[in-house]
mmCIF file of C-alpha atoms and ligand atoms in Angstrom:
data_model
loop_
_atom_site.group_PDB
_atom_site.id
_atom_site.type_symbol
_atom_site.label_atom_id
_atom_site.label_comp_id
_atom_site.label_asym_id
_atom_site.label_seq_id
_atom_site.Cartn_x
_atom_site.Cartn_y
_atom_site.Cartn_z
ATOM 1 C CA UNK P 18 -15.813 -10.525 -33.057
ATOM 2 C CA UNK P 19 -18.070 -11.369 -29.821
ATOM 3 C CA UNK P 20 -16.193 -11.365 -26.744
ATOM 4 C CA UNK P 21 -17.028 -12.524 -23.200
ATOM 5 C CA UNK P 22 -18.641 -8.973 -22.623
ATOM 6 C CA UNK P 23 -20.358 -8.767 -25.717
ATOM 7 C CA UNK P 24 -24.349 -8.454 -25.328
ATOM 8 C CA UNK P 25 -26.507 -11.267 -27.042
ATOM 9 C CA UNK P 26 -30.120 -10.905 -27.716
ATOM 10 C CA UNK P 27 -32.182 -14.041 -27.491
ATOM 11 C CA UNK P 28 -35.748 -13.882 -27.857
ATOM 12 C CA UNK P 29 -36.396 -10.199 -26.823
ATOM 13 C CA UNK P 30 -34.134 -10.920 -23.665
ATOM 14 C CA UNK P 31 -30.838 -8.625 -23.887
ATOM 15 C CA UNK P 32 -28.038 -10.495 -22.073
ATOM 16 C CA UNK P 33 -25.603 -7.659 -21.120
ATOM 17 C CA UNK P 34 -22.741 -10.333 -21.367
ATOM 18 C CA UNK P 35 -21.980 -13.805 -21.862
ATOM 19 C CA UNK P 36 -20.952 -15.178 -18.485
ATOM 20 C CA UNK P 37 -23.504 -17.497 -17.120
ATOM 21 C CA UNK P 38 -24.103 -18.927 -13.578
ATOM 22 C CA UNK P 39 -25.047 -22.760 -14.100
ATOM 23 C CA UNK P 40 -27.647 -24.302 -12.216
ATOM 24 C CA UNK P 41 -25.921 -25.452 -8.972
ATOM 25 C CA UNK P 42 -27.888 -27.103 -6.071
ATOM 26 C CA UNK P 43 -27.537 -25.433 -2.802
ATOM 27 C CA UNK P 44 -29.358 -27.411 -0.288
ATOM 28 C CA UNK P 45 -30.432 -24.119 0.903
ATOM 29 C CA UNK P 46 -34.264 -24.568 0.758
ATOM 30 C CA UNK P 47 -36.321 -25.756 3.486
ATOM 31 C CA UNK P 48 -37.102 -29.733 3.667
ATOM 32 C CA UNK P 49 -40.684 -28.488 1.894
ATOM 33 C CA UNK P 50 -38.443 -27.132 -1.297
ATOM 34 C CA UNK P 51 -39.496 -23.603 -0.234
ATOM 35 C CA UNK P 52 -37.050 -20.428 -0.860
ATOM 36 C CA UNK P 53 -35.092 -19.363 2.376
ATOM 37 C CA UNK P 54 -33.460 -16.098 2.714
ATOM 38 C CA UNK P 55 -30.047 -17.993 2.540
ATOM 39 C CA UNK P 56 -30.846 -19.159 -0.913
ATOM 40 C CA UNK P 57 -31.828 -15.456 -2.013
ATOM 41 C CA UNK P 58 -28.752 -14.161 -0.643
ATOM 42 C CA UNK P 59 -26.781 -16.565 -2.195
ATOM 43 C CA UNK P 60 -27.741 -15.468 -5.539
ATOM 44 C CA UNK P 61 -28.068 -12.016 -4.642
ATOM 45 C CA UNK P 62 -23.995 -12.182 -3.759
ATOM 46 C CA UNK P 63 -23.625 -13.653 -7.206
ATOM 47 C CA UNK P 64 -25.978 -11.969 -9.907
ATOM 48 C CA UNK P 65 -25.140 -8.629 -10.520
ATOM 49 C CA UNK P 66 -22.545 -8.912 -13.351
ATOM 50 C CA UNK P 67 -23.924 -11.965 -14.861
ATOM 51 C CA UNK P 68 -25.710 -12.111 -18.435
ATOM 52 C CA UNK P 69 -27.803 -14.732 -17.584
ATOM 53 C CA UNK P 70 -28.344 -16.877 -14.422
ATOM 54 C CA UNK P 71 -29.737 -20.418 -14.057
ATOM 55 C CA UNK P 72 -31.278 -21.085 -10.762
ATOM 56 C CA UNK P 73 -30.584 -24.510 -9.246
ATOM 57 C CA UNK P 74 -32.632 -27.556 -9.933
ATOM 58 C CA UNK P 75 -36.019 -27.580 -8.876
ATOM 59 C CA UNK P 76 -38.231 -30.732 -8.242
ATOM 60 C CA UNK P 77 -41.904 -31.186 -10.520
ATOM 61 C CA UNK P 78 -42.683 -33.632 -8.357
ATOM 62 C CA UNK P 79 -42.042 -35.364 -4.908
ATOM 63 C CA UNK P 80 -41.400 -38.523 -6.349
ATOM 64 C CA UNK P 81 -38.597 -36.807 -8.539
ATOM 65 C CA UNK P 82 -36.904 -35.125 -5.529
ATOM 66 C CA UNK P 83 -32.965 -35.457 -5.218
ATOM 67 C CA UNK P 84 -31.928 -34.529 -1.963
ATOM 68 C CA UNK P 85 -33.285 -33.438 1.514
ATOM 69 C CA UNK P 86 -33.497 -29.643 1.006
ATOM 70 C CA UNK P 87 -33.601 -29.375 -2.664
ATOM 71 C CA UNK P 88 -35.715 -26.250 -4.192
ATOM 72 C CA UNK P 89 -39.038 -27.556 -5.116
ATOM 73 C CA UNK P 90 -41.449 -26.385 -7.778
ATOM 74 C CA UNK P 91 -43.820 -28.912 -7.273
ATOM 75 C CA UNK P 92 -46.878 -27.191 -5.501
ATOM 76 C CA UNK P 93 -48.623 -23.483 -5.913
ATOM 77 C CA UNK P 94 -47.523 -23.059 -2.630
ATOM 78 C CA UNK P 95 -43.827 -22.631 -3.382
ATOM 79 C CA UNK P 96 -44.618 -19.805 -5.750
ATOM 80 C CA UNK P 97 -44.697 -17.017 -3.136
ATOM 81 C CA UNK P 98 -41.083 -17.809 -2.095
ATOM 82 C CA UNK P 99 -39.905 -17.844 -5.560
ATOM 83 C CA UNK P 100 -41.430 -14.582 -6.202
ATOM 84 C CA UNK P 101 -39.124 -13.023 -3.633
ATOM 85 C CA UNK P 102 -36.210 -14.919 -5.058
ATOM 86 C CA UNK P 103 -37.038 -13.353 -8.341
ATOM 87 C CA UNK P 104 -37.686 -10.212 -7.314
ATOM 88 C CA UNK P 105 -34.660 -9.816 -5.375
ATOM 89 C CA UNK P 106 -32.712 -10.781 -8.338
ATOM 90 C CA UNK P 107 -34.276 -8.631 -10.815
ATOM 91 C CA UNK P 108 -33.272 -5.531 -8.958
ATOM 92 C CA UNK P 109 -29.603 -5.892 -10.414
ATOM 93 C CA UNK P 110 -29.934 -8.129 -13.630
ATOM 94 C CA UNK P 111 -32.055 -10.012 -16.161
ATOM 95 C CA UNK P 112 -32.826 -12.559 -17.413
ATOM 96 C CA UNK P 113 -33.025 -14.909 -14.462
ATOM 97 C CA UNK P 114 -34.368 -18.413 -15.488
ATOM 98 C CA UNK P 115 -35.138 -21.988 -13.289
ATOM 99 C CA UNK P 116 -34.091 -25.288 -13.949
ATOM 100 C CA UNK P 117 -37.132 -27.841 -13.552
ATOM 101 C CA UNK P 118 -36.113 -31.200 -12.796
ATOM 102 C CA UNK P 119 -37.370 -34.970 -12.222
ATOM 103 C CA UNK P 120 -34.651 -37.629 -10.678
ATOM 104 C CA UNK P 121 -36.574 -40.341 -12.145
ATOM 105 C CA UNK P 122 -34.825 -43.389 -11.154
ATOM 106 C CA UNK P 123 -31.909 -41.495 -9.059
ATOM 107 C CA UNK P 124 -34.331 -40.673 -6.470
ATOM 108 C CA UNK P 125 -34.670 -42.330 -3.373
ATOM 109 C CA UNK P 126 -37.491 -43.864 -1.393
ATOM 110 C CA UNK P 127 -35.761 -42.648 1.826
ATOM 111 C CA UNK P 128 -36.023 -38.902 0.888
ATOM 112 C CA UNK P 129 -39.441 -39.056 -1.263
ATOM 113 C CA UNK P 130 -41.273 -42.229 0.416
ATOM 114 C CA UNK P 131 -42.439 -43.055 -2.935
ATOM 115 C CA UNK P 132 -40.497 -45.812 -4.796
ATOM 116 C CA UNK P 133 -38.693 -43.980 -7.867
ATOM 117 C CA UNK P 134 -39.911 -44.361 -11.515
ATOM 118 C CA UNK P 135 -37.839 -44.799 -14.360
ATOM 119 C CA UNK P 136 -38.145 -45.402 -18.272
ATOM 120 C CA UNK P 137 -36.985 -48.970 -17.159
ATOM 121 C CA UNK P 138 -36.957 -50.999 -14.115
ATOM 122 C CA UNK P 139 -33.024 -51.204 -13.995
ATOM 123 C CA UNK P 140 -30.579 -49.441 -11.589
ATOM 124 C CA UNK P 141 -29.786 -46.261 -12.695
ATOM 125 C CA UNK P 142 -25.892 -45.607 -12.581
ATOM 126 C CA UNK P 143 -25.672 -43.437 -9.229
ATOM 127 C CA UNK P 144 -29.150 -44.462 -7.974
ATOM 128 C CA UNK P 145 -29.798 -45.827 -4.656
ATOM 129 C CA UNK P 146 -32.404 -48.370 -5.329
ATOM 130 C CA UNK P 147 -33.935 -50.368 -8.426
ATOM 131 C CA UNK P 148 -37.048 -48.401 -9.879
ATOM 132 C CA UNK P 149 -40.420 -49.158 -10.970
ATOM 133 C CA UNK P 150 -40.766 -48.930 -14.902
ATOM 134 C CA UNK P 151 -43.013 -46.038 -15.803
ATOM 135 C CA UNK P 152 -46.330 -46.957 -17.411
ATOM 136 C CA UNK P 153 -47.967 -44.748 -19.798
ATOM 137 C CA UNK P 154 -50.180 -43.108 -16.966
ATOM 138 C CA UNK P 155 -46.906 -42.150 -15.370
ATOM 139 C CA UNK P 156 -45.578 -40.804 -18.429
ATOM 140 C CA UNK P 157 -48.947 -38.519 -18.863
ATOM 141 C CA UNK P 158 -48.536 -37.485 -15.401
ATOM 142 C CA UNK P 159 -45.055 -36.394 -15.146
ATOM 143 C CA UNK P 160 -45.312 -34.669 -18.351
ATOM 144 C CA UNK P 161 -48.263 -32.781 -16.593
ATOM 145 C CA UNK P 162 -45.727 -31.905 -13.581
ATOM 146 C CA UNK P 163 -43.106 -30.726 -15.921
ATOM 147 C CA UNK P 164 -45.962 -28.139 -17.518
ATOM 148 C CA UNK P 165 -47.512 -27.128 -14.076
ATOM 149 C CA UNK P 166 -43.872 -26.511 -13.018
ATOM 150 C CA UNK P 167 -43.161 -24.298 -15.941
ATOM 151 C CA UNK P 168 -46.703 -22.313 -15.269
ATOM 152 C CA UNK P 169 -45.393 -21.638 -11.607
ATOM 153 C CA UNK P 170 -41.986 -20.341 -12.888
ATOM 154 C CA UNK P 171 -43.461 -17.834 -14.974
ATOM 155 C CA UNK P 172 -46.307 -17.184 -12.411
ATOM 156 C CA UNK P 173 -43.422 -16.259 -10.056
ATOM 157 C CA UNK P 174 -41.918 -13.733 -12.395
ATOM 158 C CA UNK P 175 -38.946 -16.024 -14.216
ATOM 159 C CA UNK P 176 -37.792 -15.091 -17.805
ATOM 160 C CA UNK P 177 -37.915 -18.729 -18.483
ATOM 161 C CA UNK P 178 -37.085 -22.088 -17.440
ATOM 162 C CA UNK P 179 -34.600 -24.383 -18.123
ATOM 163 C CA UNK P 180 -35.356 -28.211 -18.625
ATOM 164 C CA UNK P 181 -32.735 -30.578 -16.830
ATOM 165 C CA UNK P 182 -32.001 -33.127 -19.643
ATOM 166 C CA UNK P 183 -28.569 -34.168 -18.339
ATOM 167 C CA UNK P 184 -26.257 -36.014 -15.648
ATOM 168 C CA UNK P 185 -28.632 -38.834 -15.305
ATOM 169 C CA UNK P 186 -31.921 -37.853 -14.485
ATOM 170 C CA UNK P 187 -35.268 -38.586 -15.744
ATOM 171 C CA UNK P 188 -34.955 -37.353 -19.323
ATOM 172 C CA UNK P 189 -31.367 -38.345 -19.513
ATOM 173 C CA UNK P 190 -32.832 -41.844 -18.807
ATOM 174 C CA UNK P 191 -35.345 -41.256 -21.476
ATOM 175 C CA UNK P 192 -32.644 -40.536 -24.163
ATOM 176 C CA UNK P 193 -30.006 -43.160 -22.685
ATOM 177 C CA UNK P 194 -29.548 -46.469 -24.048
ATOM 178 C CA UNK P 195 -28.237 -47.811 -21.092
ATOM 179 C CA UNK P 196 -31.155 -47.048 -18.954
ATOM 180 C CA UNK P 197 -34.224 -46.899 -21.388
ATOM 181 C CA UNK P 198 -34.751 -50.586 -22.633
ATOM 182 C CA UNK P 199 -38.298 -49.852 -23.322
ATOM 183 C CA UNK P 200 -40.356 -51.759 -26.013
ATOM 184 C CA UNK P 201 -43.029 -49.208 -26.788
ATOM 185 C CA UNK P 202 -43.191 -45.941 -28.208
ATOM 186 C CA UNK P 203 -41.062 -44.336 -25.367
ATOM 187 C CA UNK P 204 -38.031 -46.390 -26.113
ATOM 188 C CA UNK P 205 -36.400 -49.063 -28.655
ATOM 189 C CA UNK P 206 -35.192 -46.618 -31.274
ATOM 190 C CA UNK P 207 -33.478 -43.749 -31.505
ATOM 191 C CA UNK P 208 -37.076 -41.664 -32.025
ATOM 192 C CA UNK P 209 -38.696 -43.679 -29.185
ATOM 193 C CA UNK P 210 -35.894 -42.827 -26.640
ATOM 194 C CA UNK P 211 -36.079 -38.826 -27.515
ATOM 195 C CA UNK P 212 -40.097 -38.560 -27.657
ATOM 196 C CA UNK P 213 -40.592 -38.025 -23.964
ATOM 197 C CA UNK P 214 -38.161 -35.313 -23.568
ATOM 198 C CA UNK P 215 -39.075 -33.671 -26.847
ATOM 199 C CA UNK P 216 -43.043 -33.983 -25.659
ATOM 200 C CA UNK P 217 -41.854 -32.242 -22.343
ATOM 201 C CA UNK P 218 -40.270 -29.487 -24.646
ATOM 202 C CA UNK P 219 -43.496 -29.258 -26.804
ATOM 203 C CA UNK P 220 -45.657 -28.607 -23.947
ATOM 204 C CA UNK P 221 -43.555 -26.097 -22.091
ATOM 205 C CA UNK P 222 -42.795 -24.239 -25.006
ATOM 206 C CA UNK P 223 -46.782 -23.483 -25.174
ATOM 207 C CA UNK P 224 -47.205 -22.370 -22.078
ATOM 208 C CA UNK P 225 -44.408 -20.094 -21.395
ATOM 209 C CA UNK P 226 -45.580 -17.585 -23.834
ATOM 210 C CA UNK P 227 -42.558 -15.588 -25.218
ATOM 211 C CA UNK P 228 -40.455 -16.264 -22.306
ATOM 212 C CA UNK P 229 -36.821 -18.027 -22.541
ATOM 213 C CA UNK P 230 -36.612 -21.527 -22.843
ATOM 214 C CA UNK P 231 -33.687 -23.680 -22.337
ATOM 215 C CA UNK P 232 -32.400 -27.240 -22.360
ATOM 216 C CA UNK P 233 -29.462 -28.759 -20.751
ATOM 217 C CA UNK P 234 -28.440 -31.310 -22.861
ATOM 218 C CA UNK P 235 -26.499 -34.257 -21.458
ATOM 219 C CA UNK P 236 -25.032 -34.679 -24.833
ATOM 220 C CA UNK P 237 -22.791 -37.621 -24.239
ATOM 221 C CA UNK P 238 -23.248 -40.105 -21.377
ATOM 222 C CA UNK P 239 -19.353 -40.945 -20.963
ATOM 223 C CA UNK P 240 -19.933 -44.660 -20.382
ATOM 224 C CA UNK P 241 -19.841 -47.701 -22.597
ATOM 225 C CA UNK P 242 -22.992 -48.193 -24.897
ATOM 226 C CA UNK P 243 -24.525 -44.973 -23.864
ATOM 227 C CA UNK P 244 -25.756 -41.896 -25.469
ATOM 228 C CA UNK P 245 -23.292 -40.207 -27.749
ATOM 229 C CA UNK P 246 -22.617 -37.189 -29.432
ATOM 230 C CA UNK P 247 -23.423 -38.589 -32.623
ATOM 231 C CA UNK P 248 -27.466 -38.782 -31.456
ATOM 232 C CA UNK P 249 -27.081 -35.867 -29.492
ATOM 233 C CA UNK P 250 -26.557 -33.190 -32.662
ATOM 234 C CA UNK P 251 -29.820 -35.182 -33.790
ATOM 235 C CA UNK P 252 -31.735 -34.486 -30.811
ATOM 236 C CA UNK P 253 -30.293 -30.737 -30.475
ATOM 237 C CA UNK P 254 -31.735 -30.144 -34.144
ATOM 238 C CA UNK P 255 -35.022 -31.314 -32.736
ATOM 239 C CA UNK P 256 -34.606 -29.227 -29.868
ATOM 240 C CA UNK P 257 -34.177 -25.879 -31.878
ATOM 241 C CA UNK P 258 -36.897 -26.730 -33.993
ATOM 242 C CA UNK P 259 -39.423 -27.124 -31.060
ATOM 243 C CA UNK P 260 -38.593 -23.669 -30.033
ATOM 244 C CA UNK P 261 -35.668 -24.203 -27.488
ATOM 245 C CA UNK P 262 -33.683 -20.841 -27.196
ATOM 246 C CA UNK P 263 -30.361 -21.852 -25.610
ATOM 247 C CA UNK P 264 -28.883 -25.278 -25.366
ATOM 248 C CA UNK P 265 -26.805 -25.457 -22.308
ATOM 249 C CA UNK P 266 -24.195 -28.516 -23.342
ATOM 250 C CA UNK P 267 -23.146 -30.679 -20.095
ATOM 251 C CA UNK P 268 -22.879 -34.670 -20.272
ATOM 252 C CA UNK P 269 -22.051 -37.541 -18.231
ATOM 253 C CA UNK P 270 -24.841 -40.032 -17.228
ATOM 254 C CA UNK P 271 -22.842 -40.381 -13.658
ATOM 255 C CA UNK P 272 -23.031 -36.651 -13.072
ATOM 256 C CA UNK P 273 -22.185 -33.332 -14.171
ATOM 257 C CA UNK P 274 -18.217 -33.668 -13.400
ATOM 258 C CA UNK P 275 -16.886 -37.008 -14.813
ATOM 259 C CA UNK P 276 -13.911 -37.747 -12.831
ATOM 260 C CA UNK P 277 -11.207 -38.312 -15.693
ATOM 261 C CA UNK P 278 -12.077 -34.922 -17.509
ATOM 262 C CA UNK P 279 -9.829 -32.197 -16.418
ATOM 263 C CA UNK P 280 -8.722 -28.964 -17.657
ATOM 264 C CA UNK P 281 -10.332 -25.877 -18.355
ATOM 265 C CA UNK P 282 -13.517 -26.172 -20.719
ATOM 266 C CA UNK P 283 -13.667 -29.909 -20.926
ATOM 267 C CA UNK P 284 -17.118 -29.988 -22.076
ATOM 268 C CA UNK P 285 -16.534 -27.231 -24.741
ATOM 269 C CA UNK P 286 -15.804 -29.636 -27.591
ATOM 270 C CA UNK P 287 -19.307 -31.348 -26.910
ATOM 271 C CA UNK P 288 -20.899 -27.921 -27.076
ATOM 272 C CA UNK P 289 -19.218 -26.866 -30.400
ATOM 273 C CA UNK P 290 -20.340 -30.154 -32.006
ATOM 274 C CA UNK P 291 -23.788 -29.082 -30.625
ATOM 275 C CA UNK P 292 -23.339 -25.452 -32.025
ATOM 276 C CA UNK P 293 -22.106 -26.918 -35.887
ATOM 277 C CA UNK P 294 -25.660 -28.132 -36.222
ATOM 278 C CA UNK P 295 -27.752 -25.461 -34.604
ATOM 279 C CA UNK P 296 -28.499 -21.514 -34.895
ATOM 280 C CA UNK P 297 -29.382 -21.055 -31.399
ATOM 281 C CA UNK P 298 -26.801 -19.939 -28.793
ATOM 282 C CA UNK P 299 -25.034 -22.495 -27.394
ATOM 283 C CA UNK P 300 -23.415 -22.863 -23.649
ATOM 284 C CA UNK P 301 -19.905 -24.127 -22.894
ATOM 285 C CA UNK P 302 -19.335 -25.047 -19.228
ATOM 286 C CA UNK P 303 -16.782 -27.372 -17.569
ATOM 287 C CA UNK P 304 -13.765 -26.456 -15.152
ATOM 288 C CA UNK P 305 -13.311 -22.662 -16.354
ATOM 289 C CA UNK P 306 -11.806 -20.696 -13.882
ATOM 290 C CA UNK P 307 -9.787 -17.647 -15.858
ATOM 291 C CA UNK P 308 -11.853 -14.883 -17.515
ATOM 292 C CA UNK P 309 -8.982 -15.205 -20.360
ATOM 293 C CA UNK P 310 -10.282 -18.594 -20.934
ATOM 294 C CA UNK P 311 -13.558 -17.908 -21.205
ATOM 295 C CA UNK P 312 -13.219 -14.903 -23.307
ATOM 296 C CA UNK P 313 -10.849 -16.946 -25.781
ATOM 297 C CA UNK P 314 -13.745 -19.364 -26.225
ATOM 298 C CA UNK P 315 -16.120 -16.633 -27.350
ATOM 299 C CA UNK P 316 -13.631 -14.927 -29.471
ATOM 300 C CA UNK P 317 -12.833 -18.147 -31.221
ATOM 301 C CA UNK P 318 -16.258 -18.627 -32.060
ATOM 302 C CA UNK P 319 -16.695 -22.051 -30.137
ATOM 303 C CA UNK P 320 -19.550 -21.358 -27.791
ATOM 304 C CA UNK P 321 -21.885 -18.249 -27.483
ATOM 305 C CA UNK P 322 -21.908 -18.559 -23.687
ATOM 306 C CA UNK P 323 -19.716 -19.656 -20.768
ATOM 307 C CA UNK P 324 -21.143 -20.986 -17.611
ATOM 308 C CA UNK P 325 -18.674 -20.791 -14.662
ATOM 309 C CA UNK P 326 -19.768 -23.193 -12.108
ATOM 310 C CA UNK P 327 -17.620 -24.382 -8.943
ATOM 311 C CA UNK P 328 -15.080 -21.057 -9.376
ATOM 312 C CA UNK P 329 -18.640 -18.861 -8.654
ATOM 313 C CA UNK P 330 -19.322 -20.971 -5.647
ATOM 314 C CA UNK P 331 -15.872 -20.352 -4.134
ATOM 315 C CA UNK P 332 -15.943 -16.720 -5.526
ATOM 316 C CA UNK P 333 -19.152 -14.584 -5.574
ATOM 317 C CA UNK P 334 -17.058 -11.921 -7.319
ATOM 318 C CA UNK P 335 -16.127 -14.073 -10.034
ATOM 319 C CA UNK P 336 -18.382 -12.178 -12.535
ATOM 320 C CA UNK P 337 -17.296 -8.995 -11.482
ATOM 321 C CA UNK P 338 -13.748 -9.433 -11.358
ATOM 322 C CA UNK P 339 -13.614 -11.005 -14.632
ATOM 323 C CA UNK P 340 -15.559 -8.223 -16.317
ATOM 324 C CA UNK P 341 -13.084 -5.559 -14.683
ATOM 325 C CA UNK P 342 -10.285 -7.480 -15.788
ATOM 326 C CA UNK P 343 -11.283 -7.755 -19.135
ATOM 327 C CA UNK P 344 -12.280 -4.314 -19.574
ATOM 328 C CA UNK P 345 -8.475 -3.372 -18.269
ATOM 329 C CA UNK P 346 -9.260 -1.565 -15.236
HETATM 330 C C1 FMN F 2 -22.516 -28.071 -5.892
HETATM 331 C C2 FMN F 2 -22.984 -28.404 -7.298
HETATM 332 C C3 FMN F 2 -24.322 -28.398 -7.532
HETATM 333 C C4 FMN F 2 -24.593 -28.561 -8.946
HETATM 334 N N1 FMN F 2 -26.288 -28.871 -9.528
HETATM 335 C C5 FMN F 2 -26.543 -28.483 -10.703
HETATM 336 C C6 FMN F 2 -27.786 -28.872 -10.997
HETATM 337 O O1 FMN F 2 -28.580 -28.459 -10.020
HETATM 338 N N2 FMN F 2 -28.275 -28.818 -12.102
HETATM 339 C C7 FMN F 2 -27.137 -28.934 -13.343
HETATM 340 O O2 FMN F 2 -27.755 -29.091 -14.585
HETATM 341 N N3 FMN F 2 -26.184 -28.825 -12.838
HETATM 342 C C8 FMN F 2 -25.773 -29.053 -11.614
HETATM 343 N N4 FMN F 2 -24.199 -29.125 -11.495
HETATM 344 C C9 FMN F 2 -23.255 -28.787 -12.195
HETATM 345 C C10 FMN F 2 -22.958 -27.461 -12.866
HETATM 346 O O3 FMN F 2 -24.177 -26.565 -13.402
HETATM 347 C C11 FMN F 2 -21.770 -27.571 -13.748
HETATM 348 O O4 FMN F 2 -22.312 -27.933 -15.102
HETATM 349 C C12 FMN F 2 -20.520 -28.236 -13.572
HETATM 350 O O5 FMN F 2 -20.285 -28.059 -12.095
HETATM 351 C C13 FMN F 2 -19.183 -27.993 -14.361
HETATM 352 O O6 FMN F 2 -18.997 -26.887 -14.146
HETATM 353 P P1 FMN F 2 -17.959 -25.943 -13.405
HETATM 354 O O7 FMN F 2 -16.623 -27.001 -13.733
HETATM 355 O O8 FMN F 2 -17.667 -24.681 -13.510
HETATM 356 O O9 FMN F 2 -18.357 -26.053 -11.977
HETATM 357 C C14 FMN F 2 -23.757 -29.032 -9.958
HETATM 358 C C15 FMN F 2 -22.461 -28.656 -9.631
HETATM 359 C C16 FMN F 2 -22.089 -28.605 -8.223
HETATM 360 C C17 FMN F 2 -20.456 -28.371 -8.158
#
């Protein structure tokens, strides 16, 4: 039987346990998106006992930037700082991957100086202004931005990348029937809505060689008329067939912590439903506080990995304490 402390082998990487620190924006980068000493310290303080570290969402192009001091990966000049971050973390653990993101219609021209773009010209829940509908040229350009960002991540030494496909950001805007009203090949049908995110996956799988590819899947929009788990199961199977190594299940078109969801493990049921249709490991998340709870969901075979977000922000030693407690120390 597997437990929270069991190792896990994924594409040649050996995870020392099943504890994941999920991506969480710190606002510790510079205004241009460069890594800072504070940002490095934040991760070094938390990484030592983790099985897998996912660095916060980094923007693949300026127009997709979400917040003033978000981490960036949109330009080669950012690689040196990212290298420093990886080198410091690698002194203590592997693998470390970085999440790459484009905010789409959730971006704001006040921050980027550019009118936001999205699949359709409608307000995105949680957005601040009406975006411009993406042309086919825009789609091509953003695809290239994702590809280049992934290459930079590998050049910086990361063990892989996580594509952000949740929480109402661009790729979730494509999969969601609420925000994707396109009538061309990138919308209209379910296959159409899935097309662009899957193109991003395909492209990135090709350029990262044998490194890890994770996808953060917004598996349910949690809004009437939104994407549901039924369609997400079909999407997840496609992710697996395109070479995704781990699916990181989350949800909520309006954000990662829908107000009506409470209690420990609130996205575990969604993750379980995804796990039923794929062979690759699945991460579960949502309100988890106790090591015993995290251990239980692994032992019961509900998910393969457990992510601990806010508790790790609150207590940098969460993973260390969990490991020692479960070992009976
Ligand atoms: C401050 C903060 C920043 C976050 N930033 C990101 C992010 O960059 N990318 C992402 O996919 N999720 C992000 N999330 C969501 C977390 O990864 C996680 O899914 C969520 O907090 C639920 O887990 P928890 O209940 O253990 O905190 C963020 C959450 C918090 C609290």
